[in-house]
Structure formats: structure tokens, C-alpha cells
CSV table of C-alpha atoms and ligand atoms in Angstrom, one decimal:
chain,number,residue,atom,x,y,z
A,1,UNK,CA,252.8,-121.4,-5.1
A,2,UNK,CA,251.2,-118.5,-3.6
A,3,UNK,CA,252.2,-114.6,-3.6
A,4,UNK,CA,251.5,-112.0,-2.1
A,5,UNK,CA,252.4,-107.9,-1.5
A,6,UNK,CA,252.3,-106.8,1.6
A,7,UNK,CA,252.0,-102.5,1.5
A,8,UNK,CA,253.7,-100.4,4.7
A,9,UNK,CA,254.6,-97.4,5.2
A,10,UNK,CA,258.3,-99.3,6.1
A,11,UNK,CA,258.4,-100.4,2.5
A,12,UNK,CA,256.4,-102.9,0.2
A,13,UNK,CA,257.3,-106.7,0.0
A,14,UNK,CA,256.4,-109.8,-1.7
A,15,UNK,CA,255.1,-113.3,0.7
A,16,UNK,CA,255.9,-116.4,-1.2
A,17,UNK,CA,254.4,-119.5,0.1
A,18,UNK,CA,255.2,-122.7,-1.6
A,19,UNK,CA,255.6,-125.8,-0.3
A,20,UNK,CA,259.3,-127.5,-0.6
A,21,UNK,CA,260.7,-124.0,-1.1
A,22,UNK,CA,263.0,-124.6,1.4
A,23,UNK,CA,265.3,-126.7,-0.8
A,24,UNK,CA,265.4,-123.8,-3.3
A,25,UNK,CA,265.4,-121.3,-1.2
A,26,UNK,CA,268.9,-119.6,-1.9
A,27,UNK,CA,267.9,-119.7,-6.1
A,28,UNK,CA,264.3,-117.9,-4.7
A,29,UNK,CA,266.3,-115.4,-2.5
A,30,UNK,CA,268.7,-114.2,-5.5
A,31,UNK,CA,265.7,-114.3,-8.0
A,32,UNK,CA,264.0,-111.2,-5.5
A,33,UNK,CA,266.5,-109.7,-3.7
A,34,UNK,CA,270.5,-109.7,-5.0
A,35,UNK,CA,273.0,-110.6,-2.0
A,36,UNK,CA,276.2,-112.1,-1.4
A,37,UNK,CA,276.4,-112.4,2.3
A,38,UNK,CA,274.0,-113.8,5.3
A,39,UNK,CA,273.6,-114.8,8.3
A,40,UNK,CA,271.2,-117.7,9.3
A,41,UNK,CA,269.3,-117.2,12.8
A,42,UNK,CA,267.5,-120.0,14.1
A,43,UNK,CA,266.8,-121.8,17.6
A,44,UNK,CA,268.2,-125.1,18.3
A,45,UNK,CA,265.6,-126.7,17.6
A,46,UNK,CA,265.2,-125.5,14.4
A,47,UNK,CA,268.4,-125.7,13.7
A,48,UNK,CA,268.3,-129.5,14.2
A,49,UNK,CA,265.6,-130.0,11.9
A,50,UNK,CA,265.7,-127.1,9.2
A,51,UNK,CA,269.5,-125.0,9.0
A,52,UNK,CA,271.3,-127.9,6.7
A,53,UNK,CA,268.4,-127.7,3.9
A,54,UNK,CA,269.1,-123.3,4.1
A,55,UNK,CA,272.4,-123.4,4.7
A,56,UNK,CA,273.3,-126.2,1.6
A,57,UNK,CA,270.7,-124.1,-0.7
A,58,UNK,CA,272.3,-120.9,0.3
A,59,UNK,CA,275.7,-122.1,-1.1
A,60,UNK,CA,274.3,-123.3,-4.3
A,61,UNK,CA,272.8,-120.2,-4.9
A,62,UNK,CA,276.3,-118.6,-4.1
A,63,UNK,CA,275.4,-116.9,-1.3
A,64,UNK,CA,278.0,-117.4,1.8
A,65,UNK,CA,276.2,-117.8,4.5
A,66,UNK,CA,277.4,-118.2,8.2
A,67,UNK,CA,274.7,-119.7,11.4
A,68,UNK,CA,274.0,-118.3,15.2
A,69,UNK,CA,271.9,-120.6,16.8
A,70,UNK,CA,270.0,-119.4,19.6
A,71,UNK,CA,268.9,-121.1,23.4
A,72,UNK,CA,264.4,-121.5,22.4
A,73,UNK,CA,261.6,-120.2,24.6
A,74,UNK,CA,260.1,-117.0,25.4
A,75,UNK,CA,262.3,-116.4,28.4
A,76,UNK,CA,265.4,-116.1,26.3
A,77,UNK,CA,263.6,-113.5,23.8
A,78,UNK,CA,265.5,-110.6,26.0
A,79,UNK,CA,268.2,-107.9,25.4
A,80,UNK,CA,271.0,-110.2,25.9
A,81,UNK,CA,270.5,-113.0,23.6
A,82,UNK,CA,270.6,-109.6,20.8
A,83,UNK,CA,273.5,-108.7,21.9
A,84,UNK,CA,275.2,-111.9,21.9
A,85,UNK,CA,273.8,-111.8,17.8
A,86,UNK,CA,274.8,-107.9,17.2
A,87,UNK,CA,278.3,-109.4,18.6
A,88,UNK,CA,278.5,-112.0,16.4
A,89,UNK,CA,277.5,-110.0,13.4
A,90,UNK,CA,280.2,-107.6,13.8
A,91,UNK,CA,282.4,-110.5,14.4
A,92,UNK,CA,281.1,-111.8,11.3
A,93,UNK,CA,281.7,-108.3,9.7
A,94,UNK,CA,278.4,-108.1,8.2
A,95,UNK,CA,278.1,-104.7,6.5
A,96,UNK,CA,275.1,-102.7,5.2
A,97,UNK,CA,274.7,-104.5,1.8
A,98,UNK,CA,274.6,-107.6,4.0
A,99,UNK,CA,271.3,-109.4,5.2
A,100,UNK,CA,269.9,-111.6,8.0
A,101,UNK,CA,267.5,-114.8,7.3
A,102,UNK,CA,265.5,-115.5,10.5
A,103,UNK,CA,264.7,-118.9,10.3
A,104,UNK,CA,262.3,-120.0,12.4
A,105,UNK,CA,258.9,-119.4,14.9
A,106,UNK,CA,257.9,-116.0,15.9
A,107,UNK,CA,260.4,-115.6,18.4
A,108,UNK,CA,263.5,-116.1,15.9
A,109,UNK,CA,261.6,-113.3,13.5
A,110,UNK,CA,261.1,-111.2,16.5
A,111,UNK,CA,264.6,-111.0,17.6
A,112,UNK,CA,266.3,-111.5,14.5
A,113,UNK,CA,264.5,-108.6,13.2
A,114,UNK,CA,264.9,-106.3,15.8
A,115,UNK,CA,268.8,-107.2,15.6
A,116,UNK,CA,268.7,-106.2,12.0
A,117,UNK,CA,267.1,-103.1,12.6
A,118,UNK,CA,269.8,-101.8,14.9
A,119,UNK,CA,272.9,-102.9,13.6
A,120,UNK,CA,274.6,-100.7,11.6
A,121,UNK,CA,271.3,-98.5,12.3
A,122,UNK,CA,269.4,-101.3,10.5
A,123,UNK,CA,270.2,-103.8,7.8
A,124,UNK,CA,267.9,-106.0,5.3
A,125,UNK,CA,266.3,-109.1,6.7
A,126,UNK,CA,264.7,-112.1,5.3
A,127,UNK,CA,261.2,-113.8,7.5
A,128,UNK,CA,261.3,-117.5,6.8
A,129,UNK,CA,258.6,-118.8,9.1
A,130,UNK,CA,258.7,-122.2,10.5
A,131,UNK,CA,255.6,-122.0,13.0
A,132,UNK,CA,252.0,-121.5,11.6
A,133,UNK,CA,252.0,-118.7,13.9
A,134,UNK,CA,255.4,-117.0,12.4
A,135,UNK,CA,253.7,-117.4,8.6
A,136,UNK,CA,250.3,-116.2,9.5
A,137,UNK,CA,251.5,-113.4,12.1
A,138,UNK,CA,254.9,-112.4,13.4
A,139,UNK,CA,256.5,-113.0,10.2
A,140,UNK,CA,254.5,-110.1,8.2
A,141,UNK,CA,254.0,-106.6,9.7
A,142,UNK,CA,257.5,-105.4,10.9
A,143,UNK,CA,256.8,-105.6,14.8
A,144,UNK,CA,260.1,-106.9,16.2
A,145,UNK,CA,261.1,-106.9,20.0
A,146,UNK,CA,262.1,-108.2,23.3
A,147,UNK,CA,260.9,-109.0,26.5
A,148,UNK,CA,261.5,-106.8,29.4
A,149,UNK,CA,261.6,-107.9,33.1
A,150,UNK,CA,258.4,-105.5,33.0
A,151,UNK,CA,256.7,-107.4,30.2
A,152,UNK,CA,256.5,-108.8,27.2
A,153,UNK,CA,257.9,-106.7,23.6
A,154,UNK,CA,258.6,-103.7,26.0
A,155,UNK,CA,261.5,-102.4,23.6
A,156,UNK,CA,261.6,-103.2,19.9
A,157,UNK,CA,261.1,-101.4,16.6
A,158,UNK,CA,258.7,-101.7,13.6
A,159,UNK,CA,261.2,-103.2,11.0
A,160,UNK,CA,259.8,-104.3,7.8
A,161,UNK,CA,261.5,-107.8,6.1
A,162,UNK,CA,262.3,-107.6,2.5
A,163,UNK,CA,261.0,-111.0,1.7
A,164,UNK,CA,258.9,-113.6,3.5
A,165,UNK,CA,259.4,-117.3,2.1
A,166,UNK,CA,257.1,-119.9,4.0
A,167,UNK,CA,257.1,-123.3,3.6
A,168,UNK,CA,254.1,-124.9,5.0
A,169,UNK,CA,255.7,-128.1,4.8
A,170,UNK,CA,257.5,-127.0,7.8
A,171,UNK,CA,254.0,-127.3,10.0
A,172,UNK,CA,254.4,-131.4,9.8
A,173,UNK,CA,256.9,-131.3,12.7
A,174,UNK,CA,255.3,-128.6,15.5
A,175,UNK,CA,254.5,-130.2,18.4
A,176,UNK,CA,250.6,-130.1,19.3
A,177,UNK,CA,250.7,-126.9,21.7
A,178,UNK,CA,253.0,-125.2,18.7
A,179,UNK,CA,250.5,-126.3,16.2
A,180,UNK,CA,247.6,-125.2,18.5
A,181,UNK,CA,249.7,-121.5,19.3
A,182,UNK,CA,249.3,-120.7,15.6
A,183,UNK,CA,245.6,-121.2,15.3
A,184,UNK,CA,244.8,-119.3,18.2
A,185,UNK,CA,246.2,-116.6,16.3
A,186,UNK,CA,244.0,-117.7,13.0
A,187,UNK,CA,240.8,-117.8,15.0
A,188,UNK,CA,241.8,-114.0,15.9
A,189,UNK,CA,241.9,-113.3,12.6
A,190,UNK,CA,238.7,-114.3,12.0
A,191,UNK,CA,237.2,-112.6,15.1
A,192,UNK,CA,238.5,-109.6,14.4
A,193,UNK,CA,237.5,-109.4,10.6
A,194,UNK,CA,236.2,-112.5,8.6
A,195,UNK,CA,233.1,-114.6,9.8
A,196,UNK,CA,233.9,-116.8,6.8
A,197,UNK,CA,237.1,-117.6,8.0
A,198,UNK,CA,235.5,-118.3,11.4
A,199,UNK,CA,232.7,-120.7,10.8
A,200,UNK,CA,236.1,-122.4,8.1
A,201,UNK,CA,238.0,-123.0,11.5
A,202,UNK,CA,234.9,-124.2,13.2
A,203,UNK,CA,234.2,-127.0,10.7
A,204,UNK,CA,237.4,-127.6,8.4
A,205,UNK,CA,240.5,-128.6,9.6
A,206,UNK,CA,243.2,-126.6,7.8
A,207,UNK,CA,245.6,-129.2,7.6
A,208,UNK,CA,245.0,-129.6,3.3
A,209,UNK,CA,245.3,-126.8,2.8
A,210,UNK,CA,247.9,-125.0,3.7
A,211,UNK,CA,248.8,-122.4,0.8
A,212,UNK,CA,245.4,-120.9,0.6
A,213,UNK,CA,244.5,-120.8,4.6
A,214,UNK,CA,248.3,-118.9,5.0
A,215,UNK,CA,247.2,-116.4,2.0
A,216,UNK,CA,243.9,-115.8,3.5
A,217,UNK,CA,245.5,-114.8,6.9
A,218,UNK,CA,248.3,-112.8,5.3
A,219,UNK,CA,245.8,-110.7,3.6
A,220,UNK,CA,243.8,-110.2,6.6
A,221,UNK,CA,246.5,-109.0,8.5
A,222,UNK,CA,248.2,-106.8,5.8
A,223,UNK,CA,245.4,-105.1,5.0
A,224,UNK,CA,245.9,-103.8,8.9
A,225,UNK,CA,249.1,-102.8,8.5
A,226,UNK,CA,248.6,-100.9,5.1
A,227,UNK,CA,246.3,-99.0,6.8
A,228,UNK,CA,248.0,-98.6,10.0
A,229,UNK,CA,251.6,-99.4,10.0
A,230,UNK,CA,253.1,-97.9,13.4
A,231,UNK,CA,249.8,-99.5,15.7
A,232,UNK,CA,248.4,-96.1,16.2
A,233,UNK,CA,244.7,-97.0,15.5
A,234,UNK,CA,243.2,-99.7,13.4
A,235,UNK,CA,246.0,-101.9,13.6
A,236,UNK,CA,245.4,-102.9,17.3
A,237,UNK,CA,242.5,-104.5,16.8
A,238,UNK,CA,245.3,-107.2,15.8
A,239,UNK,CA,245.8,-107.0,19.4
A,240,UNK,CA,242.6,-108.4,20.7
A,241,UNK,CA,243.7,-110.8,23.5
A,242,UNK,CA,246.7,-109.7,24.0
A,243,UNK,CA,246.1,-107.2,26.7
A,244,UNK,CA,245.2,-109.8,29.1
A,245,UNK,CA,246.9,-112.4,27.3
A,246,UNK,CA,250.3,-110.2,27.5
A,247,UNK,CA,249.5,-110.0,31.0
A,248,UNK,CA,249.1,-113.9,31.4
A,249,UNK,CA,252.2,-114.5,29.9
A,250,UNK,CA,253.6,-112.6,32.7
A,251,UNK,CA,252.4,-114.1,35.6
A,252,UNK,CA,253.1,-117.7,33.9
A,253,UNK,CA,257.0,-116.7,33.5
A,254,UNK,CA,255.9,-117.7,30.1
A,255,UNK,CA,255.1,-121.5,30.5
A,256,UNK,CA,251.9,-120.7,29.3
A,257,UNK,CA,253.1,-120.0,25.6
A,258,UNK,CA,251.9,-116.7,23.5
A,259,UNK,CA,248.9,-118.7,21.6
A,260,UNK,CA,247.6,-120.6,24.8
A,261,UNK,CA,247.2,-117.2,26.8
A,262,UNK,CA,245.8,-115.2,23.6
A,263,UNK,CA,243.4,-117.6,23.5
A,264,UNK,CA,242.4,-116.9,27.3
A,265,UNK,CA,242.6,-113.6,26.8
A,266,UNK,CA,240.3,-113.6,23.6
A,267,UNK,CA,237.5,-115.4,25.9
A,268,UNK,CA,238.2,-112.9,29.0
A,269,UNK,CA,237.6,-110.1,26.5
A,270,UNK,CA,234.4,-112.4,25.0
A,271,UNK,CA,233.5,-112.7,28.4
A,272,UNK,CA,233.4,-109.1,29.5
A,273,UNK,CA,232.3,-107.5,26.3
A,274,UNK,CA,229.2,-109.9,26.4
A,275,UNK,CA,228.4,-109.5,30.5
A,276,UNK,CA,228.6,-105.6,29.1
A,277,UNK,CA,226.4,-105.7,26.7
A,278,UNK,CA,228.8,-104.3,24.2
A,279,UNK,CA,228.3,-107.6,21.8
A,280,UNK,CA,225.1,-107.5,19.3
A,281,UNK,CA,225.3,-111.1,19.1
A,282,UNK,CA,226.3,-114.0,21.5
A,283,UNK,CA,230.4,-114.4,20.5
A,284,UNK,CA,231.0,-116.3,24.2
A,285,UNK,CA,229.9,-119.6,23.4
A,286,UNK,CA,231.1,-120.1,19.5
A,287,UNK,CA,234.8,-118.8,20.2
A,288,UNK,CA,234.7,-120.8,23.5
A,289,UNK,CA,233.6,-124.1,21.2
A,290,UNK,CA,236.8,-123.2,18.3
A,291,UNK,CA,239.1,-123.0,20.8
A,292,UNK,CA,238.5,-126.2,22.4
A,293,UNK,CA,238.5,-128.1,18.8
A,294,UNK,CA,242.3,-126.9,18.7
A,295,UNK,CA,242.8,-128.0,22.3
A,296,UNK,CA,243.6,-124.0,23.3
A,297,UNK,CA,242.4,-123.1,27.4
A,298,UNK,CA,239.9,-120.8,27.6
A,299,UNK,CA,240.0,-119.9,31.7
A,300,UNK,CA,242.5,-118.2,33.6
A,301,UNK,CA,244.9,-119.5,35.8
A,302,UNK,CA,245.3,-115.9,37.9
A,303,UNK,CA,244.0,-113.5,40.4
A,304,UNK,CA,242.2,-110.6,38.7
A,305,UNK,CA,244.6,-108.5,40.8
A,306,UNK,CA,247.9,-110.5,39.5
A,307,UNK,CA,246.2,-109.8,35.6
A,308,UNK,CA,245.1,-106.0,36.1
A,309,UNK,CA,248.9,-105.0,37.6
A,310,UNK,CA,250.6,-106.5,34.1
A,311,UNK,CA,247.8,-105.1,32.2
A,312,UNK,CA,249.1,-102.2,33.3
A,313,UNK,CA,252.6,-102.0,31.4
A,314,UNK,CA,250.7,-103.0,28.3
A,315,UNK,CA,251.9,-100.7,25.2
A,316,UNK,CA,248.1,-99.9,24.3
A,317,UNK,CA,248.1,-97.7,28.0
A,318,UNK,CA,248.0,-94.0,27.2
A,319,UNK,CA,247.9,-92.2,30.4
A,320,UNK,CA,245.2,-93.0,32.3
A,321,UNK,CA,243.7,-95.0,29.9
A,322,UNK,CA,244.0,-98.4,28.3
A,323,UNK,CA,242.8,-99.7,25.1
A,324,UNK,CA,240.9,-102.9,24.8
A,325,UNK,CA,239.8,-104.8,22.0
A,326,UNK,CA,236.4,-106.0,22.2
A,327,UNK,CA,234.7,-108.3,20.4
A,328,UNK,CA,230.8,-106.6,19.0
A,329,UNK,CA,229.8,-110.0,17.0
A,330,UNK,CA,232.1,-113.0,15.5
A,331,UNK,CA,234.2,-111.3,12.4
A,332,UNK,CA,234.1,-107.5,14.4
A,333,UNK,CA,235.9,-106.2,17.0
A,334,UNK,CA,236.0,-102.5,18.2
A,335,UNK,CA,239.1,-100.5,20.2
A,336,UNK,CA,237.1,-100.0,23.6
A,337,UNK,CA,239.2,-96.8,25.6
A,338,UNK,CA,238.9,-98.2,29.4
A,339,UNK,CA,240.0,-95.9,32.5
A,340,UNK,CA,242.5,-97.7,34.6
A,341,UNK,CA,240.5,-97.5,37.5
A,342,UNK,CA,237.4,-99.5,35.6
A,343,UNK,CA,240.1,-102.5,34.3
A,344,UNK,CA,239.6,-104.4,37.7
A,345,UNK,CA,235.7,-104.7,36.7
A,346,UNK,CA,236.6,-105.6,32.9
A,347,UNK,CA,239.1,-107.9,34.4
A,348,UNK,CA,236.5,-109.4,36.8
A,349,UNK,CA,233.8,-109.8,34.2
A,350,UNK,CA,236.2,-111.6,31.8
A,351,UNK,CA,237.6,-114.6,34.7
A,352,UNK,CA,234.5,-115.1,36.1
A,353,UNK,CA,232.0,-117.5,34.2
A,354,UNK,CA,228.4,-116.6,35.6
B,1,LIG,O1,251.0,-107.3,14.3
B,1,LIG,C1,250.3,-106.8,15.2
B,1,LIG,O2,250.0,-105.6,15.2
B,1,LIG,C2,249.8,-107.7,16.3
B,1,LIG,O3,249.3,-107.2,17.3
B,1,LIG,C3,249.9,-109.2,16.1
B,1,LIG,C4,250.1,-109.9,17.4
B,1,LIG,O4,249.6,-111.2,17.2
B,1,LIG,C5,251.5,-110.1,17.9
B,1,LIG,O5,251.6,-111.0,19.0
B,1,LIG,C6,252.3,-108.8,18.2
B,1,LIG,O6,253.6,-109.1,18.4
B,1,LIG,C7,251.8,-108.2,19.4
B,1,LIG,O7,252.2,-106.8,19.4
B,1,LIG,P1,252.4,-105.9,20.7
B,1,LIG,O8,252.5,-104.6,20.1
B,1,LIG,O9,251.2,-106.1,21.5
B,1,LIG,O10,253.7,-106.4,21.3
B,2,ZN,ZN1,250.1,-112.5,18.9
């Protein structure tokens, strides 16, 4: 068992990852936090899997505890399917002492959270990540949201959880491209701030070792959002990718899932940064040789034209400016201010391989 405190200016909160916990999860709950009523949100498919272990450990604990299972996939992360759960909370007549458990991948945390934080101008709610990519990322930080027609996590709010309980035992039933979504997010981790982890992922698999690789990532990313809670500086380095890989999302009508097009956009950023002469060491050619060990695409499927006009709604544009996170060696990245009118070049540099 593994713990861990994660500091924001939203409020402080404990990480517990331990495998099995899921079968105590209701006695864990009451042991941190005291509550007598939840709701359980959670996708079909984990739902299928997961809800029975919660939802039995739940009423041992003494904890009545009701389900809304949501439609999966990125395209149903939108306004509506949060108003279908603000509905059924109210229906439910959850009140203010009452709290939400979002059970599930990144998407499940994302909405569930962002439902919390605007009903009844914001109840508690619980992160139990089921996706390597909801315990090492989404699950920890407060960033909750939709999609917009205009692009992805357009409206939201930064919402800190008041508990995150990961069971890593969870990870044995992602599909590959699931599995493979959460280490594109670990290899950013170690792009953007640890070597060690980086050259880790280049020749271990973290498959044993579940409890310590989830810590390491945790801490990476909290210390981020300690520092920088509301993404006004430091903490979008936690962004690199995602400009273009925001934008790639996009112009896939999200078949290309969240991991898959971070990782192209982490190689279109290499790519540029490198062709720039912005990196002080060759990061091109390792990052391109991780990602293909964990089967993630490293070349992009679109126009520069198509990427550049979704890079433009991107939530790191101020003005006339956008920022992008560029990579200076592996384990350092720096926020790189970039005139609109000079993305199309960036763009360009990054798709193209010469
Ligand atoms: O927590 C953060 O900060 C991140 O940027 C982590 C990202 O991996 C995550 O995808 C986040 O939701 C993206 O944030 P956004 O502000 O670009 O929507
Ligand atoms: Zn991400």
C-alpha cells in the first residue's frame, strides 16, 4: 500500500494505491472521509466489470449508495450526458453533505467531477481510477470538463477530489490501445521532468510494479499542481502534446483516443523543437523509439492546415499568442510563447520528417 498527499490551492488530499482495495473500498472510504450517502458513476463498461465489487463494499461499510451508468467514449464526454447526471442527482436528492465516487478512466473522473463541482454549487467527490491514465493523470489535479463542438475540455472547472483510491489491479483488463493511452501519458511525465523515469520506460516494463511506478507519476504531477494549481504557468508544461494533440483529437472526431494523439503530438513538438534548434540534445529519436515499444503512433494523420485551425481554440491561446511546450532535452521541457501567425511553420516542422 502506497500513500500519498497531494497539496492545491483547492484543498489537500491523500492518494491511496493498494492493490485489491476495491473489495474494501467502502471500510477505506469511512476510515478518511465520514459519509452516509453516494452516488456511483461509471461507463458501461466499467460497470460490467467493476460497480458490483463498489457497490457490495459500499453497503457493508453502511454507506447507501445508488449507480448512473454512462454511454463510453470521448464523444459522449459533452454537456448533456452532465445534465442527464445533475438530473439524476437531484432526483436522487443528493444534498451538500452527500458525495460522488467516479469510478472509472479519465473520462468518468472528468465528468463526474465537473458534475460535483456544480451541483449544489459543488459537492465532495471521490477519484477511483480504473485506467492507468486516470491513476497517473486525470484522477489527481482537479481539472474536470467537457467537450465542446469547438474542442476538447472547452468548459469545465478545477475541482479538487477528496480522496483518490486506485487499485492497480484494475490495469489487468484494459484493452491494449487503453493500456497503451496511459503510458503515453507516463512517458510525458518523464519528458517533461525525470530522465530516470524515462530511460525506466525505455528498458522496464512497468507491468510488476504497479504501486511504485503509480507513486512516482503522482508525485511528478503533484508537485505541478502545488506549485501551480489553476494552469497559469508551470503547470502547463503538463500540457506538452496536447496542443497539437488536442487538435488531433479534433479532426479524428475522437477515434484516435487522448493517449494515441498525445503521443503524436509529443513527436510533432520533438520534431519542431529539434528542426529549431531549441533542443540541447537529440530528444527526436529516443521518444520516437519509447513510443513504439508501447505501440503509440508517432506521425500525423492531418493537413497542417486542418491541425493549426484546432490549435487555435486551444485553452493555452492568449490573444495573439499561443503557448507551446517544447521539449530542450529528455526530462525538460520549456513553455515556448508562439505568435499565431508563426504556428503554421511550428506546425509544418513538427508533420514533416526530413
Ligand atoms: O493536469 C494537467 O494540467 C494536464 O495538462 C494533464 C493532461 O494530461 C490532461 O489531459 C488535461 O486534462 C489536459 O488539460 P487541458 O487544460 O489542456 O484540457
Ligand atoms: Zn492528457
Amino acid at each position: 500500500m502506497k500513500k500519498y498527499q497531494v497539496n492545491s490551492s483547492g484543498g489537500n488530499y491523500d492518494v491511496v494505491i493498494d492493490s485489491g482495495l476495491l473489495e474494501h473500498i467502502g471500510a477505506l472510504i469511512q476510515t478518511s472521509i465520514s459519509v452516509k450517502k453516494m452516488i456511483v458513476i461509471t461507463d458501461f463498461n466499467v460497470d460490467r466489470l467493476y460497480a458490483d465489487i463498489v457497490m457490495n463494499s459500499l453497503e457493508r461499510a453502511g454507506i447507501s449508495a445508488a449507480k448512473y451508468v454512462f454511454n463510453p467514449g470521448e464523444e459522449n464526454k459533452t454537456i448533456q450526458t452532465v445534465l442527464q447526471m445533475l438530473d439524476f442527482l437531484a432526483q436522487q436528492q443528493m444534498t451538500r453533505s452527500d458525495v460522488i465516487l467516479a469510478l472509472g478512466g479519465g473520462i468518468c473522473g472528468d465528468m463526474a467531477g465537473f458534475t460535483a463541482a456544480i451541483y449544489l454549487r459543488g459537492i465532495r467527490f471521490l477519484q477511483v481510477p480504473t485506467t492507468i491514465l486516470a491513476a497517473i493523470d486525470a484522477s489527481v489535479g482537479g481539472k474536470t470538463a467537457v467537450n465542446l463542438s469547438a474542442g476538447k475540455n472547452l468548459a469545465g472547472a478545477f475541482w479538487q477530489p477528496s480522496l483518490v483510491l486506485c487499485d492497480p489491479q484494475t490495469f489487468s483488463t484494459l484493452p491494449p490501445t487503453v493500456f497503451s493511452d496511459g503510458m503515453a501519458e507516463m512517458i510525458k511525465h518523464g519528458m517533461i521532468a525525470d530522465k530516470t523515469l524515462f530511460h525506466e520506460l525505455q528498458e522496464n516494463r512497468p507491468e510488476n510494479n504497479w504501486e511504485n511506478i503509480i507513486l512516482q507519476n503522482i508525485s511528478i504531477k503533484a508537485g505541478f499542481v502545488a506549485r501551480d494549481t489553476r494552469d497559469t504557468g508551470i503547470r502547463q508544461l503538463l500540457n506538452f502534446g496536447h496542443t497539437f494533440g488536442h487538435a488531433i483529437e479534433k479532426c479524428s472526431y475522437y477515434s484516435i483516443s487522448h493517449g494515441h494523439a498525445v503521443a503524436i503530438g509529443m513527436m510533432m513538438a520533438a520534431r519542431a523543437a529539434e528542426k529549431k534548434g531549441i533542443c540541447l540534445e537529440p530528444v527526436t529519436e529516443p521518444l520516437k523509439s519509447v513510443l513504439d515499444r508501447y505501440h503509440l503512433p508517432t506521425d500525423c494523420p492531418f493537413t497542417a492546415e486542418s491541425i493549426v485551425l484546432a490549435a487555435l481554440q486551444d485553452k493555452k491561446r492568449f490573444g495573439d499568442r499561443i503557448q507551446l511546450v517544447l521539449p530542450e532535452r529528455i526530462g525538460q521541457c520549456l513553455l515556448y510563447p508562439v505568435v499565431i501567425d508563426d504556428l503554421a511553420d511550428f506546425v509544418n516542422s513538427g508533420i514533416r520528417k526530413d
